């Protein structure tokens, strides 16, 4: 199987990620305006993850051949971004569970 090389530059990837984060933020504002708290939590969490997640090109080029390779992938971030990303994942999980059960 041939590996494909991306022709997108790092800045183009950042534009796409930040645009998607902004769109998800707008969706979260729409969800809160119609009193959909679960949609708000999941959309806000997704926008925070897209905005503050890893942007390192080496992170995206890490080869993953089997499930155990996911344990070897790491990226560095500052403490505040890491804490906000952790809370964002909690928002996503709570929002999805809330949509399923309530």
PDB file of N, CA and C in Angstrom:
ATOM      1  N   UNK A   1       0.839  -1.161   0.000  1.00  0.00           N
ATOM      2  CA  UNK A   1       0.000   0.000   0.000  1.00  0.00           C
ATOM      3  C   UNK A   1       0.897   1.241   0.000  1.00  0.00           C
ATOM      4  N   UNK A   2       0.621   2.157  -0.887  1.00  0.00           N
ATOM      5  CA  UNK A   2       1.428   3.368  -0.995  1.00  0.00           C
ATOM      6  C   UNK A   2       0.993   4.372   0.067  1.00  0.00           C
ATOM      7  N   UNK A   3       1.975   5.078   0.604  1.00  0.00           N
ATOM      8  CA  UNK A   3       1.628   6.145   1.552  1.00  0.00           C
ATOM      9  C   UNK A   3       1.470   7.442   0.773  1.00  0.00           C
ATOM     10  N   UNK A   4       0.479   8.200   1.157  1.00  0.00           N
ATOM     11  CA  UNK A   4       0.203   9.462   0.486  1.00  0.00           C
ATOM     12  C   UNK A   4       0.824  10.605   1.253  1.00  0.00           C
ATOM     13  N   UNK A   5       1.458  11.491   0.557  1.00  0.00           N
ATOM     14  CA  UNK A   5       2.037  12.686   1.171  1.00  0.00           C
ATOM     15  C   UNK A   5       1.061  13.829   0.990  1.00  0.00           C
ATOM     16  N   UNK A   6       0.829  14.545   2.062  1.00  0.00           N
ATOM     17  CA  UNK A   6      -0.074  15.679   1.992  1.00  0.00           C
ATOM     18  C   UNK A   6       0.654  16.869   1.395  1.00  0.00           C
ATOM     19  N   UNK A   7      -0.042  17.623   0.565  1.00  0.00           N
ATOM     20  CA  UNK A   7       0.546  18.812  -0.032  1.00  0.00           C
ATOM     21  C   UNK A   7       0.122  20.068   0.708  1.00  0.00           C
ATOM     22  N   UNK A   8      -0.647  19.909   1.780  1.00  0.00           N
ATOM     23  CA  UNK A   8      -1.086  21.061   2.547  1.00  0.00           C
ATOM     24  C   UNK A   8       0.038  21.527   3.467  1.00  0.00           C
ATOM     25  N   UNK A   9       0.150  22.817   3.595  1.00  0.00           N
ATOM     26  CA  UNK A   9       1.156  23.368   4.491  1.00  0.00           C
ATOM     27  C   UNK A   9       0.600  23.401   5.905  1.00  0.00           C
ATOM     28  N   UNK A  10       1.479  23.687   6.841  1.00  0.00           N
ATOM     29  CA  UNK A  10       1.081  23.738   8.241  1.00  0.00           C
ATOM     30  C   UNK A  10       0.059  24.850   8.495  1.00  0.00           C
ATOM     31  N   UNK A  11       0.219  25.971   7.817  1.00  0.00           N
ATOM     32  CA  UNK A  11      -0.708  27.090   7.998  1.00  0.00           C
ATOM     33  C   UNK A  11      -2.095  26.759   7.458  1.00  0.00           C
ATOM     34  N   UNK A  12      -2.159  26.024   6.363  1.00  0.00           N
ATOM     35  CA  UNK A  12      -3.457  25.631   5.814  1.00  0.00           C
ATOM     36  C   UNK A  12      -4.190  24.690   6.762  1.00  0.00           C
ATOM     37  N   UNK A  13      -3.453  23.798   7.392  1.00  0.00           N
ATOM     38  CA  UNK A  13      -4.065  22.895   8.365  1.00  0.00           C
ATOM     39  C   UNK A  13      -4.590  23.687   9.553  1.00  0.00           C
ATOM     40  N   UNK A  14      -3.824  24.680  10.003  1.00  0.00           N
ATOM     41  CA  UNK A  14      -4.263  25.511  11.120  1.00  0.00           C
ATOM     42  C   UNK A  14      -5.523  26.293  10.772  1.00  0.00           C
ATOM     43  N   UNK A  15      -5.594  26.790   9.556  1.00  0.00           N
ATOM     44  CA  UNK A  15      -6.790  27.525   9.132  1.00  0.00           C
ATOM     45  C   UNK A  15      -8.004  26.612   9.159  1.00  0.00           C
ATOM     46  N   UNK A  16      -7.851  25.387   8.697  1.00  0.00           N
ATOM     47  CA  UNK A  16      -8.958  24.445   8.691  1.00  0.00           C
ATOM     48  C   UNK A  16      -9.380  24.099  10.119  1.00  0.00           C
ATOM     49  N   UNK A  17      -8.405  23.824  10.999  1.00  0.00           N
ATOM     50  CA  UNK A  17      -8.735  23.472  12.379  1.00  0.00           C
ATOM     51  C   UNK A  17      -9.417  24.626  13.104  1.00  0.00           C
ATOM     52  N   UNK A  18      -8.899  25.846  12.940  1.00  0.00           N
ATOM     53  CA  UNK A  18      -9.506  26.994  13.624  1.00  0.00           C
ATOM     54  C   UNK A  18     -10.865  27.342  13.028  1.00  0.00           C
ATOM     55  N   UNK A  19     -11.045  27.131  11.740  1.00  0.00           N
ATOM     56  CA  UNK A  19     -12.357  27.371  11.126  1.00  0.00           C
ATOM     57  C   UNK A  19     -13.383  26.374  11.644  1.00  0.00           C
ATOM     58  N   UNK A  20     -12.984  25.130  11.763  1.00  0.00           N
ATOM     59  CA  UNK A  20     -13.885  24.117  12.313  1.00  0.00           C
ATOM     60  C   UNK A  20     -14.202  24.408  13.778  1.00  0.00           C
ATOM     61  N   UNK A  21     -13.199  24.880  14.529  1.00  0.00           N
ATOM     62  CA  UNK A  21     -13.430  25.233  15.932  1.00  0.00           C
ATOM     63  C   UNK A  21     -14.407  26.398  16.039  1.00  0.00           C
ATOM     64  N   UNK A  22     -14.280  27.380  15.168  1.00  0.00           N
ATOM     65  CA  UNK A  22     -15.192  28.528  15.189  1.00  0.00           C
ATOM     66  C   UNK A  22     -16.611  28.101  14.815  1.00  0.00           C
ATOM     67  N   UNK A  23     -16.736  27.219  13.830  1.00  0.00           N
ATOM     68  CA  UNK A  23     -18.057  26.728  13.441  1.00  0.00           C
ATOM     69  C   UNK A  23     -18.705  25.946  14.586  1.00  0.00           C
ATOM     70  N   UNK A  24     -17.935  25.135  15.281  1.00  0.00           N
ATOM     71  CA  UNK A  24     -18.477  24.394  16.421  1.00  0.00           C
ATOM     72  C   UNK A  24     -18.840  25.341  17.558  1.00  0.00           C
ATOM     73  N   UNK A  25     -18.083  26.419  17.736  1.00  0.00           N
ATOM     74  CA  UNK A  25     -18.423  27.411  18.752  1.00  0.00           C
ATOM     75  C   UNK A  25     -19.753  28.078  18.417  1.00  0.00           C
ATOM     76  N   UNK A  26     -19.956  28.400  17.139  1.00  0.00           N
ATOM     77  CA  UNK A  26     -21.234  28.988  16.739  1.00  0.00           C
ATOM     78  C   UNK A  26     -22.385  28.009  16.950  1.00  0.00           C
ATOM     79  N   UNK A  27     -22.140  26.720  16.693  1.00  0.00           N
ATOM     80  CA  UNK A  27     -23.161  25.709  16.954  1.00  0.00           C
ATOM     81  C   UNK A  27     -23.473  25.604  18.446  1.00  0.00           C
ATOM     82  N   UNK A  28     -22.445  25.766  19.277  1.00  0.00           N
ATOM     83  CA  UNK A  28     -22.701  25.718  20.719  1.00  0.00           C
ATOM     84  C   UNK A  28     -23.508  26.928  21.172  1.00  0.00           C
ATOM     85  N   UNK A  29     -23.276  28.097  20.585  1.00  0.00           N
ATOM     86  CA  UNK A  29     -24.068  29.282  20.921  1.00  0.00           C
ATOM     87  C   UNK A  29     -25.522  29.105  20.459  1.00  0.00           C
ATOM     88  N   UNK A  30     -25.706  28.468  19.321  1.00  0.00           N
ATOM     89  CA  UNK A  30     -27.070  28.192  18.855  1.00  0.00           C
ATOM     90  C   UNK A  30     -27.762  27.207  19.794  1.00  0.00           C
ATOM     91  N   UNK A  31     -27.028  26.192  20.251  1.00  0.00           N
ATOM     92  CA  UNK A  31     -27.619  25.189  21.139  1.00  0.00           C
ATOM     93  C   UNK A  31     -28.043  25.812  22.465  1.00  0.00           C
ATOM     94  N   UNK A  32     -27.241  26.729  23.003  1.00  0.00           N
ATOM     95  CA  UNK A  32     -27.612  27.347  24.267  1.00  0.00           C
ATOM     96  C   UNK A  32     -28.785  28.303  24.079  1.00  0.00           C
ATOM     97  N   UNK A  33     -28.922  28.875  22.890  1.00  0.00           N
ATOM     98  CA  UNK A  33     -30.036  29.794  22.654  1.00  0.00           C
ATOM     99  C   UNK A  33     -31.372  29.063  22.550  1.00  0.00           C
ATOM    100  N   UNK A  34     -31.337  27.776  22.193  1.00  0.00           N
ATOM    101  CA  UNK A  34     -32.576  26.995  22.136  1.00  0.00           C
ATOM    102  C   UNK A  34     -32.700  26.072  23.349  1.00  0.00           C
ATOM    103  N   UNK A  35     -31.925  26.339  24.392  1.00  0.00           N
ATOM    104  CA  UNK A  35     -31.963  25.595  25.660  1.00  0.00           C
ATOM    105  C   UNK A  35     -31.616  24.118  25.513  1.00  0.00           C
ATOM    106  N   UNK A  36     -30.668  23.812  24.657  1.00  0.00           N
ATOM    107  CA  UNK A  36     -30.167  22.444  24.498  1.00  0.00           C
ATOM    108  C   UNK A  36     -28.817  22.369  25.204  1.00  0.00           C
ATOM    109  N   UNK A  37     -28.853  22.086  26.512  1.00  0.00           N
ATOM    110  CA  UNK A  37     -27.630  22.100  27.310  1.00  0.00           C
ATOM    111  C   UNK A  37     -26.672  20.993  26.894  1.00  0.00           C
ATOM    112  N   UNK A  38     -27.210  19.831  26.492  1.00  0.00           N
ATOM    113  CA  UNK A  38     -26.340  18.720  26.102  1.00  0.00           C
ATOM    114  C   UNK A  38     -25.632  19.017  24.781  1.00  0.00           C
ATOM    115  N   UNK A  39     -26.342  19.602  23.849  1.00  0.00           N
ATOM    116  CA  UNK A  39     -25.713  20.016  22.596  1.00  0.00           C
ATOM    117  C   UNK A  39     -24.690  21.112  22.817  1.00  0.00           C
ATOM    118  N   UNK A  40     -24.991  22.016  23.748  1.00  0.00           N
ATOM    119  CA  UNK A  40     -24.041  23.075  24.084  1.00  0.00           C
ATOM    120  C   UNK A  40     -22.748  22.489  24.629  1.00  0.00           C
ATOM    121  N   UNK A  41     -22.852  21.555  25.573  1.00  0.00           N
ATOM    122  CA  UNK A  41     -21.645  20.974  26.169  1.00  0.00           C
ATOM    123  C   UNK A  41     -20.808  20.215  25.149  1.00  0.00           C
ATOM    124  N   UNK A  42     -21.457  19.405  24.332  1.00  0.00           N
ATOM    125  CA  UNK A  42     -20.679  18.626  23.359  1.00  0.00           C
ATOM    126  C   UNK A  42     -20.081  19.520  22.269  1.00  0.00           C
ATOM    127  N   UNK A  43     -20.806  20.521  21.813  1.00  0.00           N
ATOM    128  CA  UNK A  43     -20.270  21.418  20.779  1.00  0.00           C
ATOM    129  C   UNK A  43     -19.154  22.304  21.326  1.00  0.00           C
ATOM    130  N   UNK A  44     -19.332  22.820  22.544  1.00  0.00           N
ATOM    131  CA  UNK A  44     -18.289  23.654  23.138  1.00  0.00           C
ATOM    132  C   UNK A  44     -17.031  22.841  23.407  1.00  0.00           C
ATOM    133  N   UNK A  45     -17.204  21.616  23.892  1.00  0.00           N
ATOM    134  CA  UNK A  45     -16.046  20.754  24.128  1.00  0.00           C
ATOM    135  C   UNK A  45     -15.300  20.446  22.843  1.00  0.00           C
ATOM    136  N   UNK A  46     -16.033  20.178  21.785  1.00  0.00           N
ATOM    137  CA  UNK A  46     -15.400  19.895  20.498  1.00  0.00           C
ATOM    138  C   UNK A  46     -14.656  21.117  19.970  1.00  0.00           C
ATOM    139  N   UNK A  47     -15.244  22.294  20.112  1.00  0.00           N
ATOM    140  CA  UNK A  47     -14.553  23.497  19.630  1.00  0.00           C
ATOM    141  C   UNK A  47     -13.294  23.768  20.432  1.00  0.00           C
ATOM    142  N   UNK A  48     -13.325  23.524  21.737  1.00  0.00           N
ATOM    143  CA  UNK A  48     -12.120  23.724  22.550  1.00  0.00           C
ATOM    144  C   UNK A  48     -11.027  22.727  22.191  1.00  0.00           C
ATOM    145  N   UNK A  49     -11.410  21.488  21.940  1.00  0.00           N
ATOM    146  CA  UNK A  49     -10.414  20.480  21.558  1.00  0.00           C
ATOM    147  C   UNK A  49      -9.788  20.837  20.213  1.00  0.00           C
ATOM    148  N   UNK A  50     -10.591  21.267  19.263  1.00  0.00           N
ATOM    149  CA  UNK A  50     -10.044  21.647  17.958  1.00  0.00           C
ATOM    150  C   UNK A  50      -9.145  22.872  18.059  1.00  0.00           C
ATOM    151  N   UNK A  51      -9.504  23.812  18.912  1.00  0.00           N
ATOM    152  CA  UNK A  51      -8.721  25.044  19.022  1.00  0.00           C
ATOM    153  C   UNK A  51      -7.443  24.849  19.830  1.00  0.00           C
ATOM    154  N   UNK A  52      -7.485  24.021  20.862  1.00  0.00           N
ATOM    155  CA  UNK A  52      -6.339  23.899  21.765  1.00  0.00           C
ATOM    156  C   UNK A  52      -5.594  22.579  21.654  1.00  0.00           C
ATOM    157  N   UNK A  53      -6.040  21.698  20.780  1.00  0.00           N
ATOM    158  CA  UNK A  53      -5.403  20.391  20.621  1.00  0.00           C
ATOM    159  C   UNK A  53      -4.022  20.492  20.000  1.00  0.00           C
ATOM    160  N   UNK A  54      -3.401  19.354  19.780  1.00  0.00           N
ATOM    161  CA  UNK A  54      -2.035  19.351  19.244  1.00  0.00           C
ATOM    162  C   UNK A  54      -1.968  19.907  17.827  1.00  0.00           C
ATOM    163  N   UNK A  55      -0.985  20.741  17.585  1.00  0.00           N
ATOM    164  CA  UNK A  55      -0.771  21.326  16.262  1.00  0.00           C
ATOM    165  C   UNK A  55       0.609  20.956  15.696  1.00  0.00           C
ATOM    166  N   UNK A  56       1.333  20.123  16.396  1.00  0.00           N
ATOM    167  CA  UNK A  56       2.676  19.732  15.995  1.00  0.00           C
ATOM    168  C   UNK A  56       2.614  18.803  14.783  1.00  0.00           C
ATOM    169  N   UNK A  57       3.320  19.136  13.700  1.00  0.00           N
ATOM    170  CA  UNK A  57       3.265  18.267  12.506  1.00  0.00           C
ATOM    171  C   UNK A  57       3.772  16.853  12.775  1.00  0.00           C
ATOM    172  N   UNK A  58       4.748  16.699  13.678  1.00  0.00           N
ATOM    173  CA  UNK A  58       5.243  15.360  13.989  1.00  0.00           C
ATOM    174  C   UNK A  58       4.174  14.510  14.665  1.00  0.00           C
ATOM    175  N   UNK A  59       3.268  15.149  15.397  1.00  0.00           N
ATOM    176  CA  UNK A  59       2.178  14.418  16.026  1.00  0.00           C
ATOM    177  C   UNK A  59       1.294  13.766  14.971  1.00  0.00           C
ATOM    178  N   UNK A  60       1.004  14.486  13.907  1.00  0.00           N
ATOM    179  CA  UNK A  60       0.130  13.966  12.868  1.00  0.00           C
ATOM    180  C   UNK A  60       0.843  12.993  11.936  1.00  0.00           C
ATOM    181  N   UNK A  61       2.155  13.012  11.918  1.00  0.00           N
ATOM    182  CA  UNK A  61       2.922  12.096  11.062  1.00  0.00           C
ATOM    183  C   UNK A  61       3.346  10.830  11.792  1.00  0.00           C
ATOM    184  N   UNK A  62       2.952  10.678  13.055  1.00  0.00           N
ATOM    185  CA  UNK A  62       3.339   9.500  13.825  1.00  0.00           C
ATOM    186  C   UNK A  62       2.709   8.253  13.220  1.00  0.00           C
ATOM    187  N   UNK A  63       3.536   7.257  12.930  1.00  0.00           N
ATOM    188  CA  UNK A  63       2.977   6.045  12.324  1.00  0.00           C
ATOM    189  C   UNK A  63       2.215   5.223  13.359  1.00  0.00           C
ATOM    190  N   UNK A  64       1.051   4.746  12.978  1.00  0.00           N
ATOM    191  CA  UNK A  64       0.242   3.898  13.848  1.00  0.00           C
ATOM    192  C   UNK A  64      -0.069   2.631  13.074  1.00  0.00           C
ATOM    193  N   UNK A  65       0.573   1.560  13.456  1.00  0.00           N
ATOM    194  CA  UNK A  65       0.378   0.276  12.797  1.00  0.00           C
ATOM    195  C   UNK A  65      -0.552  -0.630  13.606  1.00  0.00           C
ATOM    196  N   UNK A  66      -0.504  -0.487  14.937  1.00  0.00           N
ATOM    197  CA  UNK A  66      -1.351  -1.295  15.803  1.00  0.00           C
ATOM    198  C   UNK A  66      -1.811  -0.434  16.974  1.00  0.00           C
ATOM    199  N   UNK A  67      -2.702  -0.949  17.749  1.00  0.00           N
ATOM    200  CA  UNK A  67      -3.328  -0.187  18.826  1.00  0.00           C
ATOM    201  C   UNK A  67      -2.327   0.243  19.904  1.00  0.00           C
ATOM    202  N   UNK A  68      -1.298  -0.543  20.138  1.00  0.00           N
ATOM    203  CA  UNK A  68      -0.309  -0.209  21.159  1.00  0.00           C
ATOM    204  C   UNK A  68       0.534   1.014  20.783  1.00  0.00           C
ATOM    205  N   UNK A  69       0.583   1.348  19.505  1.00  0.00           N
ATOM    206  CA  UNK A  69       1.350   2.520  19.077  1.00  0.00           C
ATOM    207  C   UNK A  69       0.734   3.819  19.584  1.00  0.00           C
ATOM    208  N   UNK A  70      -0.542   3.797  19.941  1.00  0.00           N
ATOM    209  CA  UNK A  70      -1.184   5.005  20.468  1.00  0.00           C
ATOM    210  C   UNK A  70      -0.600   5.414  21.818  1.00  0.00           C
ATOM    211  N   UNK A  71      -0.053   4.462  22.567  1.00  0.00           N
ATOM    212  CA  UNK A  71       0.560   4.774  23.854  1.00  0.00           C
ATOM    213  C   UNK A  71       1.876   5.514  23.703  1.00  0.00           C
ATOM    214  N   UNK A  72       2.516   5.408  22.553  1.00  0.00           N
ATOM    215  CA  UNK A  72       3.815   6.023  22.336  1.00  0.00           C
ATOM    216  C   UNK A  72       3.726   7.437  21.780  1.00  0.00           C
ATOM    217  N   UNK A  73       2.542   7.868  21.382  1.00  0.00           N
ATOM    218  CA  UNK A  73       2.371   9.203  20.820  1.00  0.00           C
ATOM    219  C   UNK A  73       2.217  10.202  21.945  1.00  0.00           C
ATOM    220  N   UNK A  74       2.986  11.260  21.874  1.00  0.00           N
ATOM    221  CA  UNK A  74       2.864  12.305  22.895  1.00  0.00           C
ATOM    222  C   UNK A  74       3.105  13.654  22.238  1.00  0.00           C
ATOM    223  N   UNK A  75       2.599  14.677  22.869  1.00  0.00           N
ATOM    224  CA  UNK A  75       2.849  16.031  22.421  1.00  0.00           C
ATOM    225  C   UNK A  75       2.944  16.914  23.646  1.00  0.00           C
ATOM    226  N   UNK A  76       3.686  17.975  23.534  1.00  0.00           N
ATOM    227  CA  UNK A  76       3.861  18.865  24.673  1.00  0.00           C
ATOM    228  C   UNK A  76       2.910  20.047  24.558  1.00  0.00           C
ATOM    229  N   UNK A  77       2.433  20.477  25.684  1.00  0.00           N
ATOM    230  CA  UNK A  77       1.541  21.621  25.755  1.00  0.00           C
ATOM    231  C   UNK A  77       1.774  22.325  27.087  1.00  0.00           C
ATOM    232  N   UNK A  78       1.288  23.536  27.194  1.00  0.00           N
ATOM    233  CA  UNK A  78       1.421  24.213  28.473  1.00  0.00           C
ATOM    234  C   UNK A  78       0.315  23.726  29.407  1.00  0.00           C
ATOM    235  N   UNK A  79       0.436  24.052  30.674  1.00  0.00           N
ATOM    236  CA  UNK A  79      -0.480  23.520  31.680  1.00  0.00           C
ATOM    237  C   UNK A  79      -1.909  24.007  31.473  1.00  0.00           C
ATOM    238  N   UNK A  80      -2.098  25.272  31.125  1.00  0.00           N
ATOM    239  CA  UNK A  80      -3.442  25.813  30.964  1.00  0.00           C
ATOM    240  C   UNK A  80      -4.170  25.168  29.786  1.00  0.00           C
ATOM    241  N   UNK A  81      -3.489  25.035  28.651  1.00  0.00           N
ATOM    242  CA  UNK A  81      -4.114  24.391  27.487  1.00  0.00           C
ATOM    243  C   UNK A  81      -4.431  22.932  27.777  1.00  0.00           C
ATOM    244  N   UNK A  82      -3.553  22.258  28.492  1.00  0.00           N
ATOM    245  CA  UNK A  82      -3.805  20.868  28.854  1.00  0.00           C
ATOM    246  C   UNK A  82      -4.999  20.724  29.776  1.00  0.00           C
ATOM    247  N   UNK A  83      -5.120  21.626  30.738  1.00  0.00           N
ATOM    248  CA  UNK A  83      -6.267  21.571  31.650  1.00  0.00           C
ATOM    249  C   UNK A  83      -7.575  21.868  30.920  1.00  0.00           C
ATOM    250  N   UNK A  84      -7.557  22.871  30.045  1.00  0.00           N
ATOM    251  CA  UNK A  84      -8.762  23.211  29.295  1.00  0.00           C
ATOM    252  C   UNK A  84      -9.143  22.084  28.341  1.00  0.00           C
ATOM    253  N   UNK A  85      -8.169  21.445  27.721  1.00  0.00           N
ATOM    254  CA  UNK A  85      -8.451  20.315  26.836  1.00  0.00           C
ATOM    255  C   UNK A  85      -9.045  19.144  27.615  1.00  0.00           C
ATOM    256  N   UNK A  86      -8.535  18.900  28.814  1.00  0.00           N
ATOM    257  CA  UNK A  86      -9.094  17.828  29.653  1.00  0.00           C
ATOM    258  C   UNK A  86     -10.545  18.121  30.024  1.00  0.00           C
ATOM    259  N   UNK A  87     -10.832  19.356  30.398  1.00  0.00           N
ATOM    260  CA  UNK A  87     -12.200  19.740  30.726  1.00  0.00           C
ATOM    261  C   UNK A  87     -13.078  19.657  29.483  1.00  0.00           C
ATOM    262  N   UNK A  88     -12.534  19.993  28.322  1.00  0.00           N
ATOM    263  CA  UNK A  88     -13.295  19.921  27.075  1.00  0.00           C
ATOM    264  C   UNK A  88     -13.700  18.480  26.767  1.00  0.00           C
ATOM    265  N   UNK A  89     -12.805  17.530  26.999  1.00  0.00           N
ATOM    266  CA  UNK A  89     -13.166  16.127  26.789  1.00  0.00           C
ATOM    267  C   UNK A  89     -14.265  15.689  27.756  1.00  0.00           C
ATOM    268  N   UNK A  90     -14.219  16.191  28.981  1.00  0.00           N
ATOM    269  CA  UNK A  90     -15.286  15.894  29.940  1.00  0.00           C
ATOM    270  C   UNK A  90     -16.604  16.477  29.451  1.00  0.00           C
ATOM    271  N   UNK A  91     -16.579  17.707  28.901  1.00  0.00           N
ATOM    272  CA  UNK A  91     -17.786  18.314  28.334  1.00  0.00           C
ATOM    273  C   UNK A  91     -18.361  17.458  27.214  1.00  0.00           C
ATOM    274  N   UNK A  92     -17.495  16.945  26.351  1.00  0.00           N
ATOM    275  CA  UNK A  92     -17.950  16.122  25.232  1.00  0.00           C
ATOM    276  C   UNK A  92     -18.632  14.861  25.749  1.00  0.00           C
ATOM    277  N   UNK A  93     -18.014  14.201  26.710  1.00  0.00           N
ATOM    278  CA  UNK A  93     -18.568  12.960  27.246  1.00  0.00           C
ATOM    279  C   UNK A  93     -19.901  13.234  27.947  1.00  0.00           C
ATOM    280  N   UNK A  94     -19.959  14.271  28.771  1.00  0.00           N
ATOM    281  CA  UNK A  94     -21.205  14.603  29.468  1.00  0.00           C
ATOM    282  C   UNK A  94     -22.294  14.962  28.462  1.00  0.00           C
ATOM    283  N   UNK A  95     -21.950  15.732  27.432  1.00  0.00           N
ATOM    284  CA  UNK A  95     -22.931  16.102  26.421  1.00  0.00           C
ATOM    285  C   UNK A  95     -23.474  14.906  25.666  1.00  0.00           C
ATOM    286  N   UNK A  96     -22.607  13.973  25.311  1.00  0.00           N
ATOM    287  CA  UNK A  96     -23.060  12.784  24.592  1.00  0.00           C
ATOM    288  C   UNK A  96     -23.891  11.864  25.471  1.00  0.00           C
ATOM    289  N   UNK A  97     -23.482  11.688  26.724  1.00  0.00           N
ATOM    290  CA  UNK A  97     -24.257  10.860  27.644  1.00  0.00           C
ATOM    291  C   UNK A  97     -25.611  11.512  27.921  1.00  0.00           C
ATOM    292  N   UNK A  98     -25.621  12.830  28.079  1.00  0.00           N
ATOM    293  CA  UNK A  98     -26.875  13.534  28.314  1.00  0.00           C
ATOM    294  C   UNK A  98     -27.834  13.414  27.142  1.00  0.00           C
ATOM    295  N   UNK A  99     -27.301  13.486  25.925  1.00  0.00           N
ATOM    296  CA  UNK A  99     -28.165  13.321  24.745  1.00  0.00           C
ATOM    297  C   UNK A  99     -28.739  11.915  24.665  1.00  0.00           C
ATOM    298  N   UNK A 100     -27.971  10.934  25.086  1.00  0.00           N
ATOM    299  CA  UNK A 100     -28.439   9.550  25.014  1.00  0.00           C
ATOM    300  C   UNK A 100     -29.494   9.232  26.074  1.00  0.00           C
ATOM    301  N   UNK A 101     -29.349   9.751  27.274  1.00  0.00           N
ATOM    302  CA  UNK A 101     -30.202   9.348  28.376  1.00  0.00           C
ATOM    303  C   UNK A 101     -31.278  10.348  28.777  1.00  0.00           C
ATOM    304  N   UNK A 102     -31.151  11.599  28.360  1.00  0.00           N
ATOM    305  CA  UNK A 102     -32.152  12.593  28.793  1.00  0.00           C
ATOM    306  C   UNK A 102     -32.839  13.178  27.603  1.00  0.00           C
TER     307      UNK A 102
END
